[in-house]
Amino acid sequence: MNIGEIARRAKVSRSTVSYALSGKRPVSEATRLRIQQVIDEIGYQPNASARALARGETRALGLVFPPASTHYTEMQLEFLGGVVEAAAVRDYDILMSRTGAGEDRSFQRLVGERRVDGVILMEIRLQDPRVERMRETAFPFVTIGRVADPEGTAWVDLDHQGLIRHCVQHLAELGHERIVFVNRSEGLIRLGYESARRGQDGFDLAVEEFGLTGTSYSCGDDAASGEACVQRILSDDPGTTGIVTMNEAALGGIYRGLAHAGRKVPHDMSISGIAGSRWAEAVTPALTAADVPAHEMGRIAIDLLLERISDPSAAPRHQLLTPPISLRASTAPAARRTV
Amino acid sequence: MNIGEIARRAKVSRSTVSYALSGKRPVSEATRLRIQQVIDEIGYQPNASARALARGETRALGLVFPPASTHYTEMQLEFLGGVVEAAAVRDYDILMSRTGAGEDRSFQRLVGERRVDGVILMEIRLQDPRVERMRETAFPFVTIGRVADPEGTAWVDLDHQGLIRHCVQHLAELGHERIVFVNRSEGLIRLGYESARRGQDGFDLAVEEFGLTGTSYSCGDDAASGEACVQRILSDDPGTTGIVTMNEAALGGIYRGLAHAGRKVPHDMSISGIAGSRWAEAVTPALTAADVPAHEMGRIAIDLLLERISDPSAAPRHQLLTPPISLRASTAPAARRTV
DNA sequence: TTGAAAGCGCTACCAA
DNA sequence: TTGGTAGCGCTTTCAA
């Protein structure tokens, strides 16, 4: 079933059918109706490939995310939902590409073969080869997170530095003096993952700012690593009373490690961090955390990207989000120290 | 940059370039080399839309999943990863479509406009209008989960009935006599969600088979609902010693509700269920559960779908999975009753 | 072993 | 207000 068939049955030319569909040229009400009738009768829908070829746009956007080795978080899932939903509203489809940092067939397919009109890059590193490549090719893109020098790129990001600082401040105000930072895995940090790096900066600066004793730990993205990490923390400094973390996936293990060590949260140990709100509320005790508005970030990413596509010459915009910390049940005033 | 430009520079016809690329016709080594050289030099990649139009296949597959109102689970995320990964290996892209049960623009776009060569339907209901429609149109598809009468469809599914039966059996063998089933939300059950319905059947049959006292509860997909559900359970029958659940998202709340009520897991209450292994291990105590091989199910779905596409006349295959229960820390023998 | 040319289904320009 | 037609970039048949 194609446009020619519709034209034949409606006894008009193919161009008229095309225009009746797109509305890019006035069509008399009578013929429009006749065409519509035939279309409804046949159940015609224009072929997307042909349309893409003729129009030079696919009405699809790529979402480039890392392979599963980096376990997905609740946050990423929420984000994905936001992206797909916002795209659908604007009549765009989302093409998934699971791609490591380097060159990759799947990535090549998306942009090289022009399967999409633009891409969203997730899991940004401070120095990111993908971003460099996109910059050179002038292909529309937006990053979730930002590179070290984001000038001239479109991005949406959490202010990890500010957020972690805020967590530290919260603990400081509760009277905690010896705190630790549980970052993401060493591998991710070494690769220069933006969120991990900026979070680290935030911690270091805040510890200094508030005059605290602070140690940092990297920790794998799973419960077992979290548990092991707690053991290290407590053996390194049993006097630790506060934990700040960006590692959502390790949180369950952290809780378990503390339970095993006989430390009650929040009485013997306060914890705060950055996490999706659903996750923060699912654990016991519920986590005091900056609630990542992942869904909304997805929507913003789509909007920024569509801006790039519709007007590539405009200056790219960006958005830095600083969600407030939701006080829940995992933090409490530091216990009076008995000396 | 198009195939004509390559042809010109390599001083051959466009068809020769095309054949050199596809290998569907012998090309002399000399010209092949010359063409390749030009391609490398220019960095040419064939345009996907044009190719799709000419070949009549898009090399993209659709993944149709429900809107976020039904909160995504760890399982679904894993599954998505498996799908994308398996598809990439076979040089297919995945197009996401968030679609409710009924007719939908996004869904229409995928199959009506032929943006994809086939679709994977998630979150199947026992009576599913989408499945009926696909059956009629003879568009290649595979379902995750199966409809009431799956004859003639390709599907991959967990044996929820058998799995829940197995959970009940496990509790029965530990001496539990008064147990409850925490199913998914009432809305999902009413809509006829396959997993919820078959799980329910499994529970009802197993309770009878093992001569237990069993009550069923529906529960929203979030921590708060889980907590509320536990309250109801304990007030309805304080003598309950075992919980079987399919509701991954409510588990955190269930644990919390029990903690608030002063019931220790597994000593005062044993819990088992169906869950992604990562999730099962992240909670404390770790959940004794049938570990959903979500990633592998994604791979299987892709394979089944590609089979349908390459040979639509062949009989559709299916696969019913029954992962074993991993014993973890959430179940223990029933406490001796003091009468 | 290679080239010419007719599509694939739709869009949009040029004419009428 | 409408029709004719030349592309969009690739594949594939027919001929040489």
XYZ file of C-alpha atoms (C1' of nucleotides) in Angstrom:
710
model
C 0.000 0.000 0.000
C 1.574 3.248 -1.124
C 0.757 6.791 -1.970
C 0.223 5.962 -5.631
C -2.552 3.570 -4.782
C -4.267 6.179 -2.681
C -3.944 8.702 -5.489
C -5.439 6.292 -7.995
C -8.416 5.461 -5.828
C -9.054 9.077 -4.940
C -8.522 10.066 -8.575
C -5.938 12.706 -7.819
C -2.206 12.956 -8.339
C 0.305 11.583 -5.867
C 1.481 15.049 -5.036
C -1.995 16.057 -4.001
C -2.184 13.134 -1.654
C 1.175 14.068 -0.227
C 0.080 17.632 0.302
C -3.222 16.608 1.775
C -1.255 14.591 4.293
C 1.356 17.176 5.143
C -0.798 20.244 4.796
C 2.109 22.048 3.160
C -0.078 23.201 0.333
C -3.755 24.099 0.419
C -6.038 21.339 -0.770
C -9.715 21.889 -1.470
C -11.937 20.563 1.225
C -13.691 18.250 -1.202
C -10.588 16.432 -2.412
C -9.085 16.417 1.065
C -12.142 14.607 2.288
C -12.126 12.173 -0.588
C -8.477 11.367 0.022
C -9.012 10.973 3.739
C -11.829 8.595 3.078
C -9.704 6.370 0.895
C -6.916 6.466 3.465
C -9.215 5.432 6.274
C -10.697 2.730 4.133
C -7.363 1.223 3.192
C -5.673 1.982 6.477
C -2.806 3.663 4.737
C 0.251 4.969 6.570
C 3.200 6.498 4.756
C 6.383 4.496 4.747
C 8.905 5.910 7.178
C 12.014 4.961 5.205
C 10.781 6.596 2.039
C 9.754 9.664 3.897
C 13.073 9.852 5.696
C 14.928 9.550 2.429
C 12.908 12.239 0.736
C 12.810 14.617 3.653
C 16.344 14.074 4.810
C 15.285 13.512 8.382
C 14.492 10.313 10.208
C 12.409 11.565 13.137
C 14.459 9.307 15.345
C 16.956 10.186 18.043
C 19.768 8.053 19.386
C 20.365 7.332 23.037
C 23.920 6.208 23.584
C 24.483 4.449 26.847
C 27.297 2.316 28.183
C 27.385 -1.490 28.172
C 25.900 -3.418 31.057
C 29.238 -4.006 32.724
C 28.520 -0.711 34.343
C 25.357 -1.773 36.029
C 22.360 0.307 35.349
C 20.930 2.290 38.150
C 17.395 3.181 38.979
C 18.348 6.665 37.897
C 19.314 5.639 34.425
C 16.076 3.776 34.014
C 14.059 6.789 35.078
C 16.047 8.893 32.743
C 15.386 6.562 29.875
C 11.691 6.745 30.617
C 11.791 10.515 30.545
C 13.600 10.530 27.249
C 11.283 8.093 25.522
C 8.197 9.813 26.811
C 9.279 13.306 25.844
C 10.388 12.093 22.433
C 7.090 10.345 21.798
C 5.151 13.496 22.572
C 7.136 15.287 19.907
C 6.715 12.418 17.455
C 10.237 11.154 17.631
C 11.393 7.619 18.248
C 14.325 6.630 20.377
C 16.995 4.326 19.066
C 19.120 2.642 21.679
C 22.820 2.250 21.241
C 24.844 0.492 23.834
C 28.274 1.770 23.229
C 31.525 1.876 25.085
C 33.604 4.998 25.043
C 35.494 4.322 21.840
C 34.527 3.762 18.265
C 31.808 1.248 17.931
C 29.746 -0.368 15.210
C 26.499 0.458 16.879
C 27.446 4.094 17.345
C 28.714 4.288 13.791
C 25.434 2.957 12.548
C 23.468 5.602 14.348
C 25.304 8.664 13.230
C 27.383 7.456 10.290
C 24.487 5.866 8.480
C 22.214 8.684 9.579
C 19.668 6.533 11.264
C 18.941 9.361 13.648
C 18.699 13.130 13.527
C 20.654 13.621 16.723
C 21.989 11.778 19.736
C 21.994 11.928 23.497
C 25.250 10.867 25.090
C 25.059 9.399 28.575
C 27.759 8.646 31.096
C 30.033 11.433 30.103
C 33.708 11.554 31.015
C 35.544 14.769 31.674
C 37.571 14.064 28.563
C 35.249 12.252 26.248
C 36.320 11.104 22.806
C 32.713 10.765 21.688
C 32.064 14.383 22.446
C 35.129 15.443 20.536
C 34.038 13.458 17.561
C 30.563 14.884 17.597
C 31.919 18.358 17.861
C 33.991 17.844 14.753
C 31.257 16.329 12.677
C 28.728 18.980 13.642
C 26.135 16.312 14.239
C 23.453 17.493 16.681
C 23.998 16.090 20.143
C 23.424 16.728 23.791
C 25.215 15.244 26.769
C 23.870 14.114 30.098
C 26.649 15.371 32.228
C 29.262 17.710 30.855
C 32.849 17.421 29.760
C 35.645 19.372 31.426
C 35.252 22.145 28.900
C 31.614 22.089 27.850
C 31.810 25.348 25.964
C 29.801 25.124 22.797
C 27.976 21.922 23.696
C 24.421 21.385 24.806
C 24.078 19.557 28.106
C 21.988 18.874 31.147
C 23.726 17.907 34.335
C 23.398 17.531 38.046
C 25.610 19.778 40.096
C 27.357 16.847 41.718
C 29.923 19.038 43.307
C 27.362 21.283 44.917
C 25.157 18.366 45.857
C 27.895 16.466 47.621
C 28.979 19.643 49.320
C 25.454 20.022 50.534
C 25.464 16.482 51.919
C 28.674 17.183 53.776
C 27.266 20.404 55.112
C 24.197 18.576 56.329
C 26.359 16.114 58.253
C 28.562 18.893 59.567
C 25.547 20.730 60.893
C 24.476 17.586 62.668
C 27.787 17.644 64.465
C 29.607 14.920 62.551
C 33.328 15.420 62.368
C 34.792 12.249 60.948
C 33.090 11.370 57.700
C 33.830 9.350 54.598
C 32.880 9.543 50.943
C 31.843 6.401 49.139
C 32.364 7.142 45.487
C 31.737 4.891 42.517
C 34.175 2.267 41.322
C 37.840 2.938 40.937
C 37.592 2.058 37.288
C 34.989 4.698 36.620
C 36.914 7.308 38.529
C 40.086 6.478 36.672
C 38.250 6.716 33.362
C 37.318 10.211 34.388
C 33.595 9.798 34.886
C 32.307 13.261 35.264
C 29.865 12.675 38.093
C 32.361 10.697 40.144
C 35.069 13.260 39.618
C 33.014 16.307 40.365
C 31.418 14.609 43.337
C 34.902 13.923 44.625
C 35.867 17.538 44.192
C 32.781 18.579 46.071
C 33.656 16.312 48.938
C 37.262 17.436 49.160
C 36.352 21.090 49.093
C 33.519 20.723 51.573
C 35.586 18.752 54.048
C 38.073 21.565 53.991
C 35.393 24.242 54.117
C 33.731 22.767 57.179
C 36.941 21.703 58.865
C 36.142 18.012 58.981
C 38.174 14.865 58.767
C 37.244 13.199 55.498
C 38.429 10.091 53.724
C 37.341 8.846 50.318
C 36.693 5.334 49.128
C 35.929 3.982 45.714
C 33.403 1.198 45.650
C 32.055 -1.197 43.050
C 28.470 -0.848 41.863
C 26.977 -3.726 43.787
C 25.883 -4.784 47.228
C 28.887 -6.992 47.951
C 31.305 -4.158 47.252
C 29.335 -1.850 49.482
C 29.520 -4.340 52.296
C 33.261 -4.771 51.868
C 33.701 -1.028 51.713
C 32.007 -0.560 55.071
C 34.339 -3.090 56.626
C 37.322 -1.163 55.363
C 35.883 2.108 56.584
C 35.228 0.839 60.072
C 38.599 -0.795 60.393
C 40.390 2.266 59.022
C 38.623 4.590 61.428
C 36.075 3.211 63.862
C 35.331 6.767 64.862
C 33.611 7.498 61.568
C 30.053 8.676 62.128
C 28.995 9.891 58.711
C 28.930 8.560 55.171
C 28.263 10.485 51.988
C 27.709 8.453 48.871
C 26.957 8.662 45.175
C 26.873 4.931 44.794
C 23.233 3.985 44.627
C 23.903 0.360 43.770
C 26.208 -0.184 46.731
C 23.854 1.330 49.250
C 22.126 -1.927 50.110
C 25.509 -3.444 50.874
C 26.544 -0.457 52.933
C 23.465 -0.861 55.068
C 24.102 -4.534 55.444
C 27.753 -4.024 56.349
C 26.758 -1.564 59.047
C 24.148 -3.950 60.394
C 26.711 -6.720 60.581
C 29.095 -4.452 62.425
C 26.346 -3.665 64.890
C 26.076 -0.045 63.863
C 22.582 1.316 63.691
C 21.576 3.877 61.094
C 21.159 6.701 61.839
C 22.037 6.435 65.508
C 25.588 5.134 65.123
C 26.108 6.206 61.551
C 24.491 8.884 59.434
C 24.279 8.468 55.677
C 23.326 10.902 52.979
C 23.897 11.063 49.277
C 22.521 11.404 45.782
C 19.922 8.938 44.575
C 16.692 8.446 42.761
C 13.833 9.154 45.131
C 12.197 5.808 44.631
C 15.387 4.069 45.570
C 15.972 6.369 48.515
C 12.551 5.478 49.855
C 12.800 1.776 49.236
C 15.673 1.191 51.643
C 15.372 1.038 55.414
C 15.937 3.498 56.898
C 14.981 5.709 53.990
C 17.927 7.653 52.674
C 18.371 11.358 53.227
C 19.433 12.363 49.758
C 19.383 14.827 46.923
C 16.607 13.409 44.779
C 17.731 13.112 41.215
C 14.952 14.345 38.905
C 15.966 11.792 36.324
C 12.688 11.782 34.488
C 12.722 15.508 34.068
C 16.342 15.430 32.979
C 15.309 13.131 30.181
C 12.712 15.591 29.052
C 15.182 18.453 29.181
C 17.705 16.495 27.176
C 15.159 15.947 24.428
C 14.239 19.601 24.345
C 17.838 20.709 24.140
C 18.519 18.219 21.393
C 15.533 19.237 19.315
C 16.711 22.795 19.607
C 20.064 21.807 18.191
C 18.398 19.992 15.336
C 15.971 22.701 14.398
C 18.523 25.485 14.625
C 22.102 24.214 14.474
C 23.495 27.721 14.244
C 22.024 28.880 17.542
C 24.235 28.858 20.604
C 23.816 25.565 22.472
C 22.031 25.861 25.777
C 22.557 23.887 28.936
C 20.992 23.317 32.294
C 22.608 22.589 35.644
C 20.256 21.103 38.205
C 20.591 21.293 41.953
C 17.752 19.352 43.520
C 17.293 19.972 47.238
C 18.114 17.311 49.785
C 15.114 15.399 51.077
C 15.452 14.734 54.754
C 14.559 11.142 55.472
C 15.532 8.683 58.135
C 19.204 7.987 57.578
C 20.776 10.979 59.279
C 20.766 12.094 62.901
C 22.858 14.277 65.175
C 26.281 12.863 65.971
C 26.315 10.922 69.212
C 28.039 12.735 72.071
C 31.534 11.297 72.166
C 32.511 9.683 75.461
C 36.244 10.259 75.858
C 28.576 11.842 0.529
C 26.831 9.138 -1.449
C 27.508 6.083 -3.512
C 27.655 8.108 -6.708
C 30.532 10.156 -5.398
C 32.427 7.011 -4.484
C 31.751 5.580 -7.940
C 33.033 8.704 -9.620
C 36.225 8.825 -7.634
C 36.900 5.137 -8.080
C 35.980 5.405 -11.743
C 33.451 2.616 -11.663
C 29.673 2.491 -11.823
C 27.468 2.911 -8.795
C 26.326 -0.655 -9.064
C 29.885 -1.888 -8.808
C 30.374 0.081 -5.623
C 27.172 -1.364 -4.254
C 28.273 -4.890 -5.085
C 31.723 -4.330 -3.708
C 30.056 -3.322 -0.460
C 27.513 -6.108 -0.259
C 29.574 -8.861 -1.861
C 26.504 -10.053 -3.696
C 28.333 -10.130 -6.972
C 31.990 -10.902 -7.596
C 34.164 -7.848 -8.020
C 37.725 -8.046 -9.238
C 40.269 -7.682 -6.511
C 41.785 -4.629 -8.176
C 38.591 -2.585 -8.355
C 37.470 -3.775 -4.951
C 40.676 -2.414 -3.507
C 40.364 0.835 -5.355
C 36.826 1.311 -4.135
C 37.768 0.444 -0.583
C 40.532 2.975 -0.697
C 38.200 5.749 -1.756
C 35.718 4.733 0.907
C 38.326 4.818 3.627
C 39.612 8.118 2.386
C 36.223 9.780 2.351
C 34.861 7.939 5.352
C 31.798 6.873 3.465
C 28.921 5.012 5.065
C 25.770 4.085 3.174
C 22.646 5.934 4.152
C 20.354 3.758 6.231
C 17.088 5.241 5.001
C 17.956 4.768 1.358
C 19.101 1.252 2.008
C 15.978 0.460 3.966
C 13.813 1.786 1.185
C 15.582 -0.188 -1.510
C 15.923 -3.372 0.462
C 12.545 -3.283 2.115
C 13.992 -3.907 5.556
C 15.026 -1.459 8.219
C 17.360 -3.566 10.362
C 15.594 -2.161 13.380
C 13.372 -3.906 15.888
C 10.768 -2.359 18.137
C 10.562 -2.871 21.866
C 7.098 -2.024 23.090
C 6.844 -1.410 26.798
C 4.227 0.165 28.981
C 4.219 3.745 30.269
C 6.050 4.590 33.453
C 2.936 4.593 35.553
C 3.754 0.953 35.910
C 7.083 1.460 37.552
C 9.976 -0.193 35.918
C 11.684 -2.939 37.746
C 15.268 -3.986 37.888
C 14.148 -6.959 35.852
C 12.841 -4.892 33.006
C 16.045 -2.952 32.894
C 18.100 -6.104 32.715
C 15.855 -7.384 30.047
C 16.246 -4.245 28.030
C 19.994 -4.605 28.280
C 19.824 -8.154 27.006
C 17.670 -7.135 24.089
C 19.832 -4.237 23.015
C 23.010 -6.227 23.354
C 21.767 -9.236 21.432
C 20.334 -7.020 18.723
C 23.584 -5.104 18.342
C 25.526 -8.310 17.858
C 23.236 -9.169 14.966
C 23.459 -5.656 13.548
C 19.992 -4.574 14.488
C 18.988 -1.454 16.337
C 16.298 -1.251 18.965
C 13.550 1.316 18.757
C 11.749 2.027 21.977
C 8.038 2.490 22.069
C 6.294 3.304 25.264
C 2.797 2.227 24.623
C -0.239 1.509 26.673
C -2.387 -1.463 25.871
C -4.565 0.142 23.261
C -3.992 1.862 19.993
C -1.251 4.403 20.180
C 0.578 6.808 17.922
C 3.957 5.544 18.887
C 2.984 1.946 18.255
C 1.353 2.880 14.980
C 4.518 4.566 13.898
C 6.606 1.518 14.554
C 4.620 -1.065 12.708
C 2.269 0.996 10.552
C 4.990 3.143 9.043
C 7.303 0.154 8.936
C 10.051 1.692 10.980
C 10.980 -1.747 12.235
C 11.130 -5.261 10.875
C 9.494 -6.787 13.922
C 8.512 -6.032 17.491
C 8.910 -7.388 20.987
C 5.844 -6.932 23.165
C 6.444 -6.662 26.905
C 4.021 -6.793 29.810
C 1.590 -9.132 28.213
C -1.957 -9.570 29.416
C -3.804 -12.846 29.196
C -6.119 -11.206 26.693
C -3.986 -8.725 24.863
C -5.394 -6.543 22.085
C -1.923 -5.817 20.781
C -1.268 -9.481 20.262
C -4.549 -9.918 18.451
C -3.743 -7.087 16.166
C -0.283 -8.388 15.385
C -1.691 -11.788 14.662
C -4.062 -10.323 12.114
C -1.517 -8.187 10.360
C 1.047 -10.986 10.149
C 3.733 -8.596 11.294
C 6.634 -10.478 12.935
C 6.464 -10.275 16.708
C 7.405 -12.041 19.875
C 5.967 -11.608 23.332
C 7.677 -11.568 26.681
C 5.105 -13.496 28.570
C 2.310 -15.298 26.829
C -1.356 -14.705 26.265
C -3.997 -17.107 27.492
C -3.945 -18.939 24.192
C -0.431 -18.484 22.836
C -0.892 -20.985 20.032
C 0.778 -19.724 16.903
C 2.761 -16.967 18.591
C 6.437 -16.789 19.440
C 7.133 -16.096 23.091
C 9.551 -16.411 25.955
C 8.185 -16.528 29.449
C 8.900 -17.362 33.033
C 6.854 -20.169 34.471
C 5.359 -17.926 37.120
C 2.907 -20.534 38.186
C 5.581 -23.159 38.708
C 7.947 -20.671 40.293
C 5.442 -19.470 42.860
C 4.465 -23.043 43.549
C 8.104 -23.725 44.188
C 8.333 -20.827 46.630
C 5.312 -22.135 48.503
C 6.785 -25.586 48.569
C 9.998 -24.208 49.981
C 8.127 -22.514 52.805
C 6.012 -25.601 53.391
C 9.088 -27.720 53.715
C 10.425 -25.310 56.295
C 7.298 -25.970 58.303
C 5.370 -22.809 57.596
C 1.635 -23.268 57.651
C 0.096 -19.824 57.485
C 1.478 -17.929 54.531
C 0.455 -15.031 52.335
C 1.004 -14.051 48.730
C 1.925 -10.465 47.924
C 1.005 -10.008 44.314
C 1.356 -6.907 42.171
C -1.138 -4.069 42.156
C -4.832 -4.647 41.960
C -4.956 -2.640 38.769
C -2.499 -4.893 37.022
C -4.271 -7.997 38.201
C -7.590 -6.673 37.046
C -6.129 -5.804 33.675
C -5.148 -9.420 33.412
C -1.393 -9.132 33.604
C -0.149 -12.508 32.718
C 2.580 -12.856 35.312
C 0.360 -11.651 38.141
C -2.450 -13.945 37.118
C -0.388 -17.048 36.627
C 1.543 -16.370 39.799
C -1.769 -16.171 41.597
C -2.852 -19.473 40.116
C 0.408 -21.016 41.230
C -0.130 -19.797 44.763
C -3.715 -20.981 44.975
C -2.900 -24.406 43.640
C 0.180 -24.820 45.798
C -1.573 -23.782 48.987
C -4.100 -26.450 48.301
C -1.521 -29.011 47.292
C 0.504 -28.569 50.459
C -2.480 -28.141 52.714
C -1.581 -24.672 53.945
C -3.557 -21.634 54.964
C -2.916 -19.005 52.328
C -4.237 -15.506 51.767
C -3.475 -13.236 48.830
C -2.876 -9.513 48.772
C -2.445 -7.128 45.914
C 0.126 -4.430 46.492
C 1.246 -1.328 44.651
C 4.670 -1.215 43.046
C 6.429 0.892 45.632
C 7.896 0.812 49.101
C 5.038 2.623 50.807
C 2.500 0.139 49.479
C 4.656 -2.736 50.639
C 4.803 -1.293 54.108
C 1.065 -0.786 54.230
C 0.508 -4.283 52.941
C 2.549 -5.799 55.752
C 0.441 -3.935 58.276
C -2.690 -5.378 56.793
C -1.202 -8.842 56.743
C -0.167 -8.749 60.363
C -3.448 -7.340 61.538
C -5.444 -9.828 59.464
C -3.487 -12.763 60.797
C -0.664 -12.203 63.254
C 0.113 -15.890 62.993
C 1.456 -15.503 59.459
C 5.027 -16.775 59.233
C 5.709 -16.799 55.522
C 5.417 -14.393 52.606
C 5.686 -15.214 48.930
C 5.966 -12.275 46.573
C 6.309 -11.275 42.955
C 6.439 -7.620 43.799
C 10.056 -6.614 43.565
C 9.395 -2.921 43.988
C 7.432 -3.369 47.191
C 9.998 -5.596 48.829
C 11.877 -2.776 50.503
C 8.631 -1.614 52.060
C 7.746 -5.127 53.139
C 11.036 -5.396 54.958
C 10.522 -2.052 56.583
C 6.990 -2.870 57.631
C 8.204 -6.033 59.277
C 10.985 -4.184 61.049
C 8.511 -1.647 62.389
C 6.295 -4.429 63.623
C 9.254 -5.915 65.398
C 9.349 -9.024 63.219
C 12.782 -10.208 62.288
C 13.458 -11.776 58.902
C 13.896 -14.686 58.644
C 13.396 -15.636 62.274
C 9.868 -14.313 62.713
C 8.936 -14.180 59.070
C 10.275 -16.023 56.049
C 10.094 -14.427 52.624
C 10.705 -15.859 49.191
C 9.750 -14.813 45.729
C 10.718 -14.029 42.180
C 13.236 -11.264 41.568
C 16.279 -10.174 39.662
C 19.361 -11.578 41.377
C 20.999 -8.223 41.812
C 17.981 -6.897 43.588
C 17.658 -10.044 45.678
C 21.212 -9.600 46.855
C 20.996 -5.888 47.508
C 18.410 -6.156 50.249
C 19.096 -7.202 53.822
C 18.637 -9.995 54.489
C 19.229 -11.161 50.934
C 16.114 -12.611 49.389
C 15.653 -16.305 48.769
C 14.198 -16.160 45.294
C 13.882 -17.590 41.833
C 16.452 -15.539 39.979
C 14.975 -14.118 36.821
C 17.454 -14.514 33.960
C 16.237 -11.283 32.468
C 19.300 -10.625 30.402
C 19.149 -14.034 28.813
C 15.440 -13.653 28.181
C 16.229 -10.563 26.181
C 18.631 -12.519 24.065
C 16.124 -15.290 23.525
C 13.446 -12.814 22.533
C 15.705 -11.383 19.862
C 16.532 -14.803 18.510
C 12.913 -15.829 18.337
C 11.996 -12.602 16.621
C 14.747 -12.849 14.036
C 13.522 -16.332 13.285
C 10.063 -14.991 12.622
C 11.456 -12.344 10.349
C 13.722 -14.568 8.323
C 11.158 -17.312 7.921
C 7.603 -16.118 8.568
C 6.141 -19.369 7.354
C 7.903 -21.511 9.936
C 6.025 -22.503 13.064
C 6.679 -19.962 15.847
C 8.808 -21.283 18.665
C 8.658 -20.447 22.328
C 10.566 -20.977 25.519
C 9.318 -21.376 29.065
C 11.961 -20.747 31.697
C 12.006 -22.141 35.199
C 15.037 -20.769 36.998
C 15.880 -22.535 40.258
C 15.403 -20.837 43.602
C 18.558 -19.420 45.106
C 18.627 -19.945 48.815
C 19.667 -16.777 50.543
C 19.047 -15.299 53.952
C 15.350 -14.513 54.033
C 13.891 -17.918 54.826
C 14.259 -20.117 57.873
C 12.359 -22.957 59.527
C 9.087 -21.919 61.104
C 9.423 -21.145 64.785
C 7.959 -23.849 67.021
C 4.506 -22.652 67.986
C 3.925 -22.350 71.735
C 0.270 -23.134 72.326
C 33.779 -8.580 -14.603
C 31.217 -4.369 -15.281
C 27.661 -0.711 -16.611
C 23.037 1.233 -17.415
C 18.853 1.962 -15.664
C 14.552 0.873 -13.389
C 12.719 0.897 -9.253
C 11.808 1.414 -3.591
C 7.761 5.291 -1.738
C 7.651 9.840 -0.725
C 8.542 15.050 -1.164
C 8.609 19.325 -3.295
C 9.635 22.161 -7.178
C 7.895 23.846 -11.564
C 3.942 24.565 -14.396
C -0.582 25.056 -15.433
C -6.349 24.336 -6.640
C -4.017 20.613 -8.996
C -0.734 17.601 -11.926
C 3.688 16.187 -13.647
C 8.096 14.901 -12.491
C 12.767 15.095 -10.819
C 15.025 13.782 -7.180
C 16.436 11.448 -2.097
C 20.580 7.244 -2.103
C 20.633 2.698 -2.560
C 19.730 -2.173 -4.708
C 19.218 -5.281 -8.336
C 17.828 -6.848 -12.906
C 19.094 -6.873 -17.535
C 22.629 -6.457 -20.953
C 27.029 -6.404 -22.510
